[in-house]
JSON list of C-alpha atoms in Angstrom, two decimals:
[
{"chain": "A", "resi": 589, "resn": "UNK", "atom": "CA", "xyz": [91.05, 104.39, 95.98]},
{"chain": "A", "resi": 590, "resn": "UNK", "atom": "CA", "xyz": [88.73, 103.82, 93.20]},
{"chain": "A", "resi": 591, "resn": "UNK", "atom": "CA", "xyz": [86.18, 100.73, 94.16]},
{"chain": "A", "resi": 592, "resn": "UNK", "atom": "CA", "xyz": [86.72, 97.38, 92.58]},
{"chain": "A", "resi": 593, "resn": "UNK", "atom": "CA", "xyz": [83.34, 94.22, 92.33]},
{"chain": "A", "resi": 594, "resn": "UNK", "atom": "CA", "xyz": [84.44, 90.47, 92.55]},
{"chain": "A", "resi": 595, "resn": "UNK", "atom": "CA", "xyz": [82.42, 87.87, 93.06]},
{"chain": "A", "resi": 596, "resn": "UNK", "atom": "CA", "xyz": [82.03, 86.02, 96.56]},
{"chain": "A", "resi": 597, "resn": "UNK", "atom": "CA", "xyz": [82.78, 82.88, 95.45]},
{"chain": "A", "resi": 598, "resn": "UNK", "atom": "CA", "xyz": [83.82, 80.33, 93.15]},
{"chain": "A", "resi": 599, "resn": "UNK", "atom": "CA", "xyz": [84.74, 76.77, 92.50]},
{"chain": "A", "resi": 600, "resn": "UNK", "atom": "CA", "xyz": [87.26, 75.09, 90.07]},
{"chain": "A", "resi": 601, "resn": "UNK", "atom": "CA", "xyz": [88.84, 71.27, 89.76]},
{"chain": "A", "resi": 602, "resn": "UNK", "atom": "CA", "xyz": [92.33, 70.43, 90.89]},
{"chain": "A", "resi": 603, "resn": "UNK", "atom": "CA", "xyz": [94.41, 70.69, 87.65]},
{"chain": "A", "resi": 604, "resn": "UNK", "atom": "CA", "xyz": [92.44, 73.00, 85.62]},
{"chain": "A", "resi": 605, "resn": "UNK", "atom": "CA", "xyz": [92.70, 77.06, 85.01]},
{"chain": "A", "resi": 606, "resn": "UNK", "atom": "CA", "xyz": [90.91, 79.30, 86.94]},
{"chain": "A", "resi": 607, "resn": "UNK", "atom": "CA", "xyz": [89.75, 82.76, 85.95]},
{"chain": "A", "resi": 608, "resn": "UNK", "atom": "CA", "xyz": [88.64, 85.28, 88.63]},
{"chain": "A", "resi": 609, "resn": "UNK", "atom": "CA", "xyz": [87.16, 88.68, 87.14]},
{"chain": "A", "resi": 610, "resn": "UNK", "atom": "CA", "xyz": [87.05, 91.67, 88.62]},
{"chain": "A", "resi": 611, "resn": "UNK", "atom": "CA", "xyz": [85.47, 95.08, 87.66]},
{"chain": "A", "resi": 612, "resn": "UNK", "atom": "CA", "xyz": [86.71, 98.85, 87.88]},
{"chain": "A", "resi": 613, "resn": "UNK", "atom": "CA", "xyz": [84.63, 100.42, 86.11]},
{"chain": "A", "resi": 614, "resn": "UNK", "atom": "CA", "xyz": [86.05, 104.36, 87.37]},
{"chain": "A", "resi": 615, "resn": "UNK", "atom": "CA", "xyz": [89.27, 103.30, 87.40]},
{"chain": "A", "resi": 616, "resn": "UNK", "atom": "CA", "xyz": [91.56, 106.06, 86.67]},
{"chain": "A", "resi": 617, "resn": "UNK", "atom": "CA", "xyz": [94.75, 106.18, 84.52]},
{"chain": "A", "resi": 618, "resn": "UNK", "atom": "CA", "xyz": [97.01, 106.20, 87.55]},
{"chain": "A", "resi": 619, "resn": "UNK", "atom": "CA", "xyz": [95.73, 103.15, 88.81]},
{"chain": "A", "resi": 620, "resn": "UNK", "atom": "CA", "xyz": [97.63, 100.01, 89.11]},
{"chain": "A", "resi": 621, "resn": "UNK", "atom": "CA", "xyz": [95.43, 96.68, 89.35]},
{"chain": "A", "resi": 622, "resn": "UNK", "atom": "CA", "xyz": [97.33, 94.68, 92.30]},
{"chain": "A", "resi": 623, "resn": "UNK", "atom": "CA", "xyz": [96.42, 91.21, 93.09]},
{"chain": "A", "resi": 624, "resn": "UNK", "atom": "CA", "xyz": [96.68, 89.67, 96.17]},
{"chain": "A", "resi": 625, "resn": "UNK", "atom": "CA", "xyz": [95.52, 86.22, 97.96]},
{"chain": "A", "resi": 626, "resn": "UNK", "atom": "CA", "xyz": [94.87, 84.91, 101.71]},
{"chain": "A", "resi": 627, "resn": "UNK", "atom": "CA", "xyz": [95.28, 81.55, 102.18]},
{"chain": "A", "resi": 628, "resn": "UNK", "atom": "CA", "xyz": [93.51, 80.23, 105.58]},
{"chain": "A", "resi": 629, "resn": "UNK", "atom": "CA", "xyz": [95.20, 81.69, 108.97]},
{"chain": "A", "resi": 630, "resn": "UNK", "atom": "CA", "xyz": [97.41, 83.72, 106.61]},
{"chain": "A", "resi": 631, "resn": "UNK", "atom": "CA", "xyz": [98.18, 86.86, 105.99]},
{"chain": "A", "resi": 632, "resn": "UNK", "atom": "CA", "xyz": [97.58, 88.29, 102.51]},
{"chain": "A", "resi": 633, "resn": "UNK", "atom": "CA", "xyz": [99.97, 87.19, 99.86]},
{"chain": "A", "resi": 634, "resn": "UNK", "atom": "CA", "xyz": [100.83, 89.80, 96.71]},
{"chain": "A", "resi": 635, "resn": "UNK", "atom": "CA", "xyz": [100.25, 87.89, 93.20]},
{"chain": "A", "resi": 636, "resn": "UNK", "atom": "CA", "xyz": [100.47, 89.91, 90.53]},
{"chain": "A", "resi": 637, "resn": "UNK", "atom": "CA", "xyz": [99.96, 94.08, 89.41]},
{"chain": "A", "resi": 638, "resn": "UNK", "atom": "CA", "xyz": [99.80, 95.45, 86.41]},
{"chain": "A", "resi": 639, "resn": "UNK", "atom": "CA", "xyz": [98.49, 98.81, 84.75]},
{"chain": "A", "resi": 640, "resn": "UNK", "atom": "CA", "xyz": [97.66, 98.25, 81.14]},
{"chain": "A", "resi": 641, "resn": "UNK", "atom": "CA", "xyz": [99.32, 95.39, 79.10]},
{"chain": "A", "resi": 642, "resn": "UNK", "atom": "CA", "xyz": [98.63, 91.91, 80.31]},
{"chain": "A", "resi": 643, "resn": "UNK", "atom": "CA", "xyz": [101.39, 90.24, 82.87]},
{"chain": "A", "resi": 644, "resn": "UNK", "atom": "CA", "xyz": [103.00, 87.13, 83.67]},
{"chain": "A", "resi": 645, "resn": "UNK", "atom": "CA", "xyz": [104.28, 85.56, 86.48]},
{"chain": "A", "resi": 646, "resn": "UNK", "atom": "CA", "xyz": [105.71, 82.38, 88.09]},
{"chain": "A", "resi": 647, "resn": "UNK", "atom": "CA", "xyz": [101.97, 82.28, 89.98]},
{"chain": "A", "resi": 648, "resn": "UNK", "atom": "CA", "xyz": [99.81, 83.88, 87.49]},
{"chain": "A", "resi": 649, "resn": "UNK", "atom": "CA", "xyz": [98.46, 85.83, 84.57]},
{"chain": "A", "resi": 650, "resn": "UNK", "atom": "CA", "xyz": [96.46, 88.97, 84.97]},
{"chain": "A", "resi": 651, "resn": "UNK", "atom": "CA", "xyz": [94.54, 89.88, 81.35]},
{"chain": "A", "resi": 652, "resn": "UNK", "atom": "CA", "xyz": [93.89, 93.70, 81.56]},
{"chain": "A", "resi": 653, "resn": "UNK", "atom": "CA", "xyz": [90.68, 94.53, 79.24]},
{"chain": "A", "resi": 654, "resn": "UNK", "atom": "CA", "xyz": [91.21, 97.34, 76.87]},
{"chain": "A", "resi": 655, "resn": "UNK", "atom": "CA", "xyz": [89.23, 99.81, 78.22]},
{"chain": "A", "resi": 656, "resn": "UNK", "atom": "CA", "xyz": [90.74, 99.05, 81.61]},
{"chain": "A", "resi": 657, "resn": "UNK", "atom": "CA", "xyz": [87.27, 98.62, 83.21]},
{"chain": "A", "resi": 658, "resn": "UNK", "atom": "CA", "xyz": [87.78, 94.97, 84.52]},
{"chain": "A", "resi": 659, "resn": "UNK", "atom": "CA", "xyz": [90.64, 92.68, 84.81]},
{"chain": "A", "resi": 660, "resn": "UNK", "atom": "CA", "xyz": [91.13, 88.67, 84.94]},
{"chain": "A", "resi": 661, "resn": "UNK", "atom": "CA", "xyz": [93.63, 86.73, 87.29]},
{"chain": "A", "resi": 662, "resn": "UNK", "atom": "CA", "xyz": [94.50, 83.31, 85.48]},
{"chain": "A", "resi": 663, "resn": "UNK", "atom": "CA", "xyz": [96.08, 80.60, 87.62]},
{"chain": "A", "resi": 664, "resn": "UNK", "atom": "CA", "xyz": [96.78, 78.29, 84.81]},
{"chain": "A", "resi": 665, "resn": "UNK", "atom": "CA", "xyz": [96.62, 75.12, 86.43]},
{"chain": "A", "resi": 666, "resn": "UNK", "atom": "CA", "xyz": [94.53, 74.91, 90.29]},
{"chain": "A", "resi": 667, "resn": "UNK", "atom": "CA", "xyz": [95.92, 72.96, 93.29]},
{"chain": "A", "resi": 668, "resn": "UNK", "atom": "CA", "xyz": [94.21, 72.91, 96.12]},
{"chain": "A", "resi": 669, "resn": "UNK", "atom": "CA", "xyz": [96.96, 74.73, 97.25]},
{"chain": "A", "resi": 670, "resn": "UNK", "atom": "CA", "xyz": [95.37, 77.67, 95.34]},
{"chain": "A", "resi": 671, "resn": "UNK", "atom": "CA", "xyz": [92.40, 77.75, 97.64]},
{"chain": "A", "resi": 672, "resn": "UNK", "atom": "CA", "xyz": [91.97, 81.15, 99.27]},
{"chain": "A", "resi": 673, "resn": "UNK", "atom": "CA", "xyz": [90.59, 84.74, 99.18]},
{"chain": "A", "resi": 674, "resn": "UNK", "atom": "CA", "xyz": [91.34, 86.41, 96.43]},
{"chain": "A", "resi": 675, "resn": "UNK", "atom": "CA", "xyz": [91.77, 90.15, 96.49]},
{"chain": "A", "resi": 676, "resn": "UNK", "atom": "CA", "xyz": [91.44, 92.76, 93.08]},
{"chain": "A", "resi": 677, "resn": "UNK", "atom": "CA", "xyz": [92.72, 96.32, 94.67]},
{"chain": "A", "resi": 678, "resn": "UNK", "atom": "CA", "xyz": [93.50, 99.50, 92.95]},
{"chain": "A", "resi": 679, "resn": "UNK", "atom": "CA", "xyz": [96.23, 101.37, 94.11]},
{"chain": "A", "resi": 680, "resn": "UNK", "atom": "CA", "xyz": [96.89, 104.83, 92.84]},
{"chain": "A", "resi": 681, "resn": "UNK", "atom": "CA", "xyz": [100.77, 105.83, 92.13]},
{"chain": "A", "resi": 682, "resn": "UNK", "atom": "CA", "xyz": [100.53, 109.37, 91.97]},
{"chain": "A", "resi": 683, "resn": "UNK", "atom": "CA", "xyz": [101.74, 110.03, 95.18]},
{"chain": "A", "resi": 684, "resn": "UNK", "atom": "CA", "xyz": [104.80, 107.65, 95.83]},
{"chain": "A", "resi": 685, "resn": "UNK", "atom": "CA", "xyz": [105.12, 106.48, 99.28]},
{"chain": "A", "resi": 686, "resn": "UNK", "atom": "CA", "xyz": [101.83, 107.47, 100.89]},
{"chain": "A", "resi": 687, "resn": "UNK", "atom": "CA", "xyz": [99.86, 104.36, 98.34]},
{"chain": "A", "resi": 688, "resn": "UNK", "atom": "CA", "xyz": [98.09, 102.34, 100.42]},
{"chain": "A", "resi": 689, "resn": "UNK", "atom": "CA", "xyz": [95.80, 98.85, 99.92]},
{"chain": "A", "resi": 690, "resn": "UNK", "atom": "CA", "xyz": [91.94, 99.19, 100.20]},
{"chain": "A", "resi": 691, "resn": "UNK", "atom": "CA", "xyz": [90.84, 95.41, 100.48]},
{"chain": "A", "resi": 692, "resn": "UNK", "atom": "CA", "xyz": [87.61, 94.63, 99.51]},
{"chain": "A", "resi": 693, "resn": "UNK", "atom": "CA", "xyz": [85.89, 91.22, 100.84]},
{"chain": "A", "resi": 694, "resn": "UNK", "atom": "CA", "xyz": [87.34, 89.33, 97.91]},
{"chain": "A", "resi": 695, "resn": "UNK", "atom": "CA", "xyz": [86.30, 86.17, 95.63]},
{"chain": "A", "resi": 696, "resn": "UNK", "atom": "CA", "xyz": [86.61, 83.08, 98.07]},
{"chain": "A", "resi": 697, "resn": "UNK", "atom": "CA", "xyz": [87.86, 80.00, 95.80]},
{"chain": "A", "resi": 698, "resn": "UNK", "atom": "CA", "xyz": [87.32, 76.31, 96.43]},
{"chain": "A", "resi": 699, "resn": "UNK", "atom": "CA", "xyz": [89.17, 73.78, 95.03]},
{"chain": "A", "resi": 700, "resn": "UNK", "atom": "CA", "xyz": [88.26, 70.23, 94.31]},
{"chain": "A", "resi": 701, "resn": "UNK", "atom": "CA", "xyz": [90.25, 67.13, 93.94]},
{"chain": "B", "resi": 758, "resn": "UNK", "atom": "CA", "xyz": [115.48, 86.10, 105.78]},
{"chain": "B", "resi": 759, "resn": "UNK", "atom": "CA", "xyz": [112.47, 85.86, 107.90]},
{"chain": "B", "resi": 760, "resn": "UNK", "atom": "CA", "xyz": [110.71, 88.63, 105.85]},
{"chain": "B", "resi": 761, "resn": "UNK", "atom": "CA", "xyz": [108.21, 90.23, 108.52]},
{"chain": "B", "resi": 762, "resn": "UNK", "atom": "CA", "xyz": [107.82, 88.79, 112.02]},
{"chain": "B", "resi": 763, "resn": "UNK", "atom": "CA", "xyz": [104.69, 89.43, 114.40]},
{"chain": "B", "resi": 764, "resn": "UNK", "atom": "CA", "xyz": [104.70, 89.12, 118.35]},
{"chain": "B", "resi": 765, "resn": "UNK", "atom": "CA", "xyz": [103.05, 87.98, 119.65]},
{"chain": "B", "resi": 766, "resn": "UNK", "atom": "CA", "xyz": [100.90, 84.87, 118.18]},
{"chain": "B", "resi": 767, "resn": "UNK", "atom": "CA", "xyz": [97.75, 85.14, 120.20]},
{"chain": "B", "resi": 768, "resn": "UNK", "atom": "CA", "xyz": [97.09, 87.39, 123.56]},
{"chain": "B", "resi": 769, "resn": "UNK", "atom": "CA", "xyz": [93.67, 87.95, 125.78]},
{"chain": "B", "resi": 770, "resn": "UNK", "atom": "CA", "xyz": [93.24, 90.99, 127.49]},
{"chain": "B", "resi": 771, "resn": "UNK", "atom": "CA", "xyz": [90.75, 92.00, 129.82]},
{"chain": "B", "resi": 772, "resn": "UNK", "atom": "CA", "xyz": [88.89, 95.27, 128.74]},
{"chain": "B", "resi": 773, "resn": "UNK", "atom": "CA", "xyz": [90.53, 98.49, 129.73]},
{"chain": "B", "resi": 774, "resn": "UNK", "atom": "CA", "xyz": [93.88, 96.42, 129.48]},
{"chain": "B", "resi": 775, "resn": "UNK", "atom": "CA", "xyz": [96.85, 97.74, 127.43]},
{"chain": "B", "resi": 776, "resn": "UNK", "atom": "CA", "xyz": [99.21, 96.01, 124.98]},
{"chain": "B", "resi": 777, "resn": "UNK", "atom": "CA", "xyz": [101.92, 96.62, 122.90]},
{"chain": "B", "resi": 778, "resn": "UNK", "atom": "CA", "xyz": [102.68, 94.48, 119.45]},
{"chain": "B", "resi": 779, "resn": "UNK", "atom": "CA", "xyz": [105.36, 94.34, 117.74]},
{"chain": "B", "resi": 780, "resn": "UNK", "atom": "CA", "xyz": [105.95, 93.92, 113.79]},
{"chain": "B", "resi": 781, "resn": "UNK", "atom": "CA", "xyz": [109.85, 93.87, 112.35]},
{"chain": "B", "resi": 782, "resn": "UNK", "atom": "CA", "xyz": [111.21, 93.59, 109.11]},
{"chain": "B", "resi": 783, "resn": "UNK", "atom": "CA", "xyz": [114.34, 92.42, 107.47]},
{"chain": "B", "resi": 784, "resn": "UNK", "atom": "CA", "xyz": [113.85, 93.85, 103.81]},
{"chain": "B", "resi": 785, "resn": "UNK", "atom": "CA", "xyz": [115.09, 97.34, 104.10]},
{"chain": "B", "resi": 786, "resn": "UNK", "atom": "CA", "xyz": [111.43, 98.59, 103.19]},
{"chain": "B", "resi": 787, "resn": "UNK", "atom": "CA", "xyz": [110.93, 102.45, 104.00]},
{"chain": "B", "resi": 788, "resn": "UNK", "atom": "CA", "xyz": [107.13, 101.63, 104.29]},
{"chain": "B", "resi": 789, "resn": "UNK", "atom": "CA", "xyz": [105.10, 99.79, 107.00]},
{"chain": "B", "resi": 790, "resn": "UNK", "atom": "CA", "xyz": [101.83, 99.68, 108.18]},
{"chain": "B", "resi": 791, "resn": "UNK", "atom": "CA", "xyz": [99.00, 98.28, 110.46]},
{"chain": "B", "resi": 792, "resn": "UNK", "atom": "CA", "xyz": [95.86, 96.61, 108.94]},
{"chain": "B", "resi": 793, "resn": "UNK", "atom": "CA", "xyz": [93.37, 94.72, 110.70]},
{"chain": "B", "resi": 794, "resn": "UNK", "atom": "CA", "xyz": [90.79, 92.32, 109.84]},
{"chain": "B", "resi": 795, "resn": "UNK", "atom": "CA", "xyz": [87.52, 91.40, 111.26]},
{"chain": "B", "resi": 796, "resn": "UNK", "atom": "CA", "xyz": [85.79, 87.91, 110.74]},
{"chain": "B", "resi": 797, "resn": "UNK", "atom": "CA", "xyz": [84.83, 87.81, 107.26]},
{"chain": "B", "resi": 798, "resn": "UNK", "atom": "CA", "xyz": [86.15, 90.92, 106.34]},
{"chain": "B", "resi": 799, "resn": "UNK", "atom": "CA", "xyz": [88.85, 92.45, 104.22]},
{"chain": "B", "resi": 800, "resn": "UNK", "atom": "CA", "xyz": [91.38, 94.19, 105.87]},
{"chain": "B", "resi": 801, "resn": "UNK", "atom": "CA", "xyz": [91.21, 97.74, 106.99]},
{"chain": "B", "resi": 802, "resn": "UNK", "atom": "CA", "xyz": [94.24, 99.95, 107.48]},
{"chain": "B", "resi": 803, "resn": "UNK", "atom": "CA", "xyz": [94.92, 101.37, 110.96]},
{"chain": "B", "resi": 804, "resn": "UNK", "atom": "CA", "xyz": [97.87, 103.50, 110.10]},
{"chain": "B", "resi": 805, "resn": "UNK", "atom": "CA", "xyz": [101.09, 103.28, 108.18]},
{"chain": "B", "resi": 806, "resn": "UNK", "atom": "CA", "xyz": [104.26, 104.90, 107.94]},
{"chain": "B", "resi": 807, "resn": "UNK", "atom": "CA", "xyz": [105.89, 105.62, 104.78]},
{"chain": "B", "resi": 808, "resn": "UNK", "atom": "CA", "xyz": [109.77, 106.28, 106.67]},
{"chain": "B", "resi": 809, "resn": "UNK", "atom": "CA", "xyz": [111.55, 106.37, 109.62]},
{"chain": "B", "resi": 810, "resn": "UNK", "atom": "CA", "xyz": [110.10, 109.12, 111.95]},
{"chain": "B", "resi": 811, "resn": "UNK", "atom": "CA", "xyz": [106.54, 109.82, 109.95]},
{"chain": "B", "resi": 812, "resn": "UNK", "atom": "CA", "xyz": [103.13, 107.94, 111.14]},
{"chain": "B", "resi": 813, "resn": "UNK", "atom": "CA", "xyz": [99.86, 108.52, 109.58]},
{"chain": "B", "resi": 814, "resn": "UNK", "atom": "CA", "xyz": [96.35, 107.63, 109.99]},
{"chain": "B", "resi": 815, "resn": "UNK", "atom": "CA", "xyz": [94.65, 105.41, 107.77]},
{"chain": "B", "resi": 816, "resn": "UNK", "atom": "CA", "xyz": [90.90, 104.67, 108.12]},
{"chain": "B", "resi": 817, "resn": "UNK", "atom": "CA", "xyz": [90.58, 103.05, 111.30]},
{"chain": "B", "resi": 818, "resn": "UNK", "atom": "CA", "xyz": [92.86, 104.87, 114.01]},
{"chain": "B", "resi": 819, "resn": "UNK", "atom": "CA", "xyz": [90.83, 105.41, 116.90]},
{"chain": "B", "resi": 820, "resn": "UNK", "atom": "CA", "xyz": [91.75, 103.96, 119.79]},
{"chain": "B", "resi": 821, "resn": "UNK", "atom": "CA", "xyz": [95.32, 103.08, 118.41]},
{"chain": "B", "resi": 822, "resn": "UNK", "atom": "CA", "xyz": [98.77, 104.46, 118.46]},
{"chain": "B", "resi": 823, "resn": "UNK", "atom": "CA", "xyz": [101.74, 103.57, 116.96]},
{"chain": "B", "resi": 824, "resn": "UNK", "atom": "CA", "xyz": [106.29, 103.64, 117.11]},
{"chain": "B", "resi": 825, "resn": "UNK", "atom": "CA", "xyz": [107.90, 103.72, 114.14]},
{"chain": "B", "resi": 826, "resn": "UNK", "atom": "CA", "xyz": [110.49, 102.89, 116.85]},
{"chain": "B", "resi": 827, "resn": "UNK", "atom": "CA", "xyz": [113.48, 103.09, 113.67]},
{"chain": "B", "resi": 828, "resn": "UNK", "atom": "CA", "xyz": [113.55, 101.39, 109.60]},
{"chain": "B", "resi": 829, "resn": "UNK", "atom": "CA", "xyz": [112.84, 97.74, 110.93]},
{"chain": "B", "resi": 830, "resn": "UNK", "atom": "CA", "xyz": [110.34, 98.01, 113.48]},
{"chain": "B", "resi": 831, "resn": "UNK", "atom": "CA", "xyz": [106.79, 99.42, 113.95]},
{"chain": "B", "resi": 832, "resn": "UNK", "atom": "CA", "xyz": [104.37, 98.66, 117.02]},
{"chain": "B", "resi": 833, "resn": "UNK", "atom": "CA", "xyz": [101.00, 99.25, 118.06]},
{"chain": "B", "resi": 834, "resn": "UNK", "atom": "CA", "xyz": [99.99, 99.96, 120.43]},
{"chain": "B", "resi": 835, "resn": "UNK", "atom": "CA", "xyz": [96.24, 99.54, 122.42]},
{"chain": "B", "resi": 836, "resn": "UNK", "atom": "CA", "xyz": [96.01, 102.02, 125.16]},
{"chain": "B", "resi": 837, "resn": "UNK", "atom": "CA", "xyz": [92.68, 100.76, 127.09]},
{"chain": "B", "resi": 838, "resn": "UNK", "atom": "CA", "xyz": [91.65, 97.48, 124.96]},
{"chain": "B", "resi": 839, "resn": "UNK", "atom": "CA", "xyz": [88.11, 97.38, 124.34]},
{"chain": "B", "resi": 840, "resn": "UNK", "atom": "CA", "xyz": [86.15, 94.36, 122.78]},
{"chain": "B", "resi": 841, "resn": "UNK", "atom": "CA", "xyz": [85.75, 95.99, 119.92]},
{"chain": "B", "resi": 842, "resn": "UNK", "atom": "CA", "xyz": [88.82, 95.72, 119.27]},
{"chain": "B", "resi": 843, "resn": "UNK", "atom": "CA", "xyz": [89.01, 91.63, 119.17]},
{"chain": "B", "resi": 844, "resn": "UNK", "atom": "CA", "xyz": [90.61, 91.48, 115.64]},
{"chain": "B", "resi": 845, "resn": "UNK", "atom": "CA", "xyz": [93.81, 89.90, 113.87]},
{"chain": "B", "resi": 846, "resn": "UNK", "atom": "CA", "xyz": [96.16, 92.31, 113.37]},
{"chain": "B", "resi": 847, "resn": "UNK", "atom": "CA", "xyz": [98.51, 91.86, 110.31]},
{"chain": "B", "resi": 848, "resn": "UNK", "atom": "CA", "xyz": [101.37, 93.96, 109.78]},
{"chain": "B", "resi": 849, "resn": "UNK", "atom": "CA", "xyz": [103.40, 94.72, 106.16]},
{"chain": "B", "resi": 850, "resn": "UNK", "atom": "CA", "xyz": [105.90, 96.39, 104.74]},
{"chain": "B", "resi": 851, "resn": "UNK", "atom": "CA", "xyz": [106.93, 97.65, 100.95]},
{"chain": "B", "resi": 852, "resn": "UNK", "atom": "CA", "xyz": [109.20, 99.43, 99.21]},
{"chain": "B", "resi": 853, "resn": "UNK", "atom": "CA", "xyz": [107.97, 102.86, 98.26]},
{"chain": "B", "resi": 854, "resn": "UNK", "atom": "CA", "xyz": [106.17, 103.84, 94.74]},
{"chain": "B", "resi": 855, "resn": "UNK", "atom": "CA", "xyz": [103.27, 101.98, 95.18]},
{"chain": "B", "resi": 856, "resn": "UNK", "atom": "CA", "xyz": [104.94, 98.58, 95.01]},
{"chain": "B", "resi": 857, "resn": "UNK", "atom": "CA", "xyz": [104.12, 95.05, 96.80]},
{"chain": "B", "resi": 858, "resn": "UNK", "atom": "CA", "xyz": [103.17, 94.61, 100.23]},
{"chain": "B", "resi": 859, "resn": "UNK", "atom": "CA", "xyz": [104.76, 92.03, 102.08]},
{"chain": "B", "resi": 860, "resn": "UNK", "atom": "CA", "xyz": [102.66, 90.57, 105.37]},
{"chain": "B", "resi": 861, "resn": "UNK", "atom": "CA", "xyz": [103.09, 88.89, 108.58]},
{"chain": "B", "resi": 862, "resn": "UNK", "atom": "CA", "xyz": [100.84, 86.67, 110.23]},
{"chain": "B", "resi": 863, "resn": "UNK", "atom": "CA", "xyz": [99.52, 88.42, 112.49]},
{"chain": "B", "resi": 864, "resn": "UNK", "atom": "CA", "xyz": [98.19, 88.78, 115.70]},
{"chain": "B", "resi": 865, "resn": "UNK", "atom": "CA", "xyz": [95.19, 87.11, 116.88]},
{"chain": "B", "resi": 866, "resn": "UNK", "atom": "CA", "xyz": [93.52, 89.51, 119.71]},
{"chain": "B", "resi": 867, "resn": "UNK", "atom": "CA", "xyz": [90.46, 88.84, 122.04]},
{"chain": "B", "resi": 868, "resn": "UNK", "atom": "CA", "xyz": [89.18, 91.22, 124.58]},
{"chain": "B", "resi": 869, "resn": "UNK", "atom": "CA", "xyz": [86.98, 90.17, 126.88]}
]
C-alpha cells in the first residue's frame, strides 16, 4: 500500500469544524482514500472512503485535492465525542478480496469544551 | 445484530503458554482478519482470510496460526505465548472489493 503523512496531533473546540490533512503524495489511480477513527479502548471505527470526487456522510466530509496527492477529513461540528485517533489509509482495489488496511500511527485529536 | 464479538476480554498467560481467541461475525462478510496493536502504535495485520477455507499471511505472522473454522468465525491462535506477544488483538470483517472494515474490541493480552 502506497504510504500516507498525518500529523501527530491536533486540537479543536467543542462545536467547531475540524480539518485533518493527510498526504499521498505516490498515490496511485487504484487507490481508494479510507478513513477510519479509534476512539479510547476501541477498536478502529470506518468514517468515510472515497477515490476522486469529494464525499459526504452522516459523520463526515472527506475533500479529495485534484491532483489526488492529499486529502482532508471535515467533521463539521466537534464533540468531544469526536476525540480519537484518526487514521488516512490507502487501500488498493485492484485485486478484490485480498485489500487489506495498512494503519499508520494516525493524527491524535483533542477536544475542548 | 452484535456485529463482531471478541473472547475473550482480557487473559494472562505465562510464557510458553498457549491460547486460543475467538472472533465471530453476524454480517455475512466473506472477509476477516487479525490485526494487532502495540502501545502507541497503529495496527499491524497478522493474517486474514478473504473466504471460507483460505488463510493468508499478512505482515506479522510469526508465531501465530489461525481457523477460519467456517463464514462466521475466525480464531487465533498462540502456540507457545511469548512476551512479545503482550498486544490487543482486534479482529474485523468486510465485505469483499476493498470495502469497510468492521472491528471488534479486542483482546487485551499480557504474557508474563
Amino acid at each position: 500500500d502506497a504510504k500516507t503523512t498525518q500529523p501527530n496531533s491536533m486540537e479543536s473546540n467543542e462545536e467547531e469544524p475540524v480539518h485533518l490533512p493527510c498526504n499521498h503524495s505516490t498515490i496511485s489511480g487504484t487507490d481508494y482514500i479510507h478513513w477510519y477513527r479509534q476512539l479510547p479502548s476501541q477498536g478502529p471505527e470506518y468514517v468515510i472512503h472515497g477515490l476522486t470526487s469529494n464525499v459526504n456522510n452522516r459523520m463526515a466530509s472527506l475533500a479529495i485535492a485534484e491532483d489526488r496527492k492529499s486529502s482532508t477529513l471535515i467533521l463539521h461540528r466537534a464533540t468531544l465525542r469526536d476525540a480519537a485517533v484518526y487514521y488516512c489509509i490507502l487501500r488498493d482495489v485492484k485485486y478484490p478480496g485480498y485489500s487489506t488496511l495498512t494503519f499508520g500511527k494516525g493524527t491524535m485529536l483533542l477536544v475542548s469544551p | 445484530n452484535a456485529g463482531v464479538t471478541q473472547t475473550p476480554k482480557f487473559q494472562v498467560l505465562k510464557t510458553g503458554q498457549s491460547m486460543t481467541l475467538q472472533c465471530a461475525q453476524d454480517m455475512n462478510h466473506n472477509s476477516m482478519y487479525w490485526y494487532r496493536q502495540d502501545p502507541g502504535m497503529g495496527l499491524r495485520l497478522i493474517y486474514y482470510s478473504a473466504s471460507e477455507g483460505t488463510t493468508d499471511k499478512g505482515e506479522v505472522p510469526n508465531g501465530y496460526n489461525v481457523s477460519r473454522l467456517n463464514k462466521r468465525e475466525f480464531s487465533l491462535r498462540l502456540e507457545s505465548a511469548a512476551p512479545s506477544q503482550t498486544s490487543v488483538y482486534f479482529c474485523a470483517s468486510g465485505r469483499d472489493r476493498g470495502r469497510e472494515q468492521y472491528f471488534g474490541p479486542g483482546t487485551r493480552l499480557t504474557v508474563t
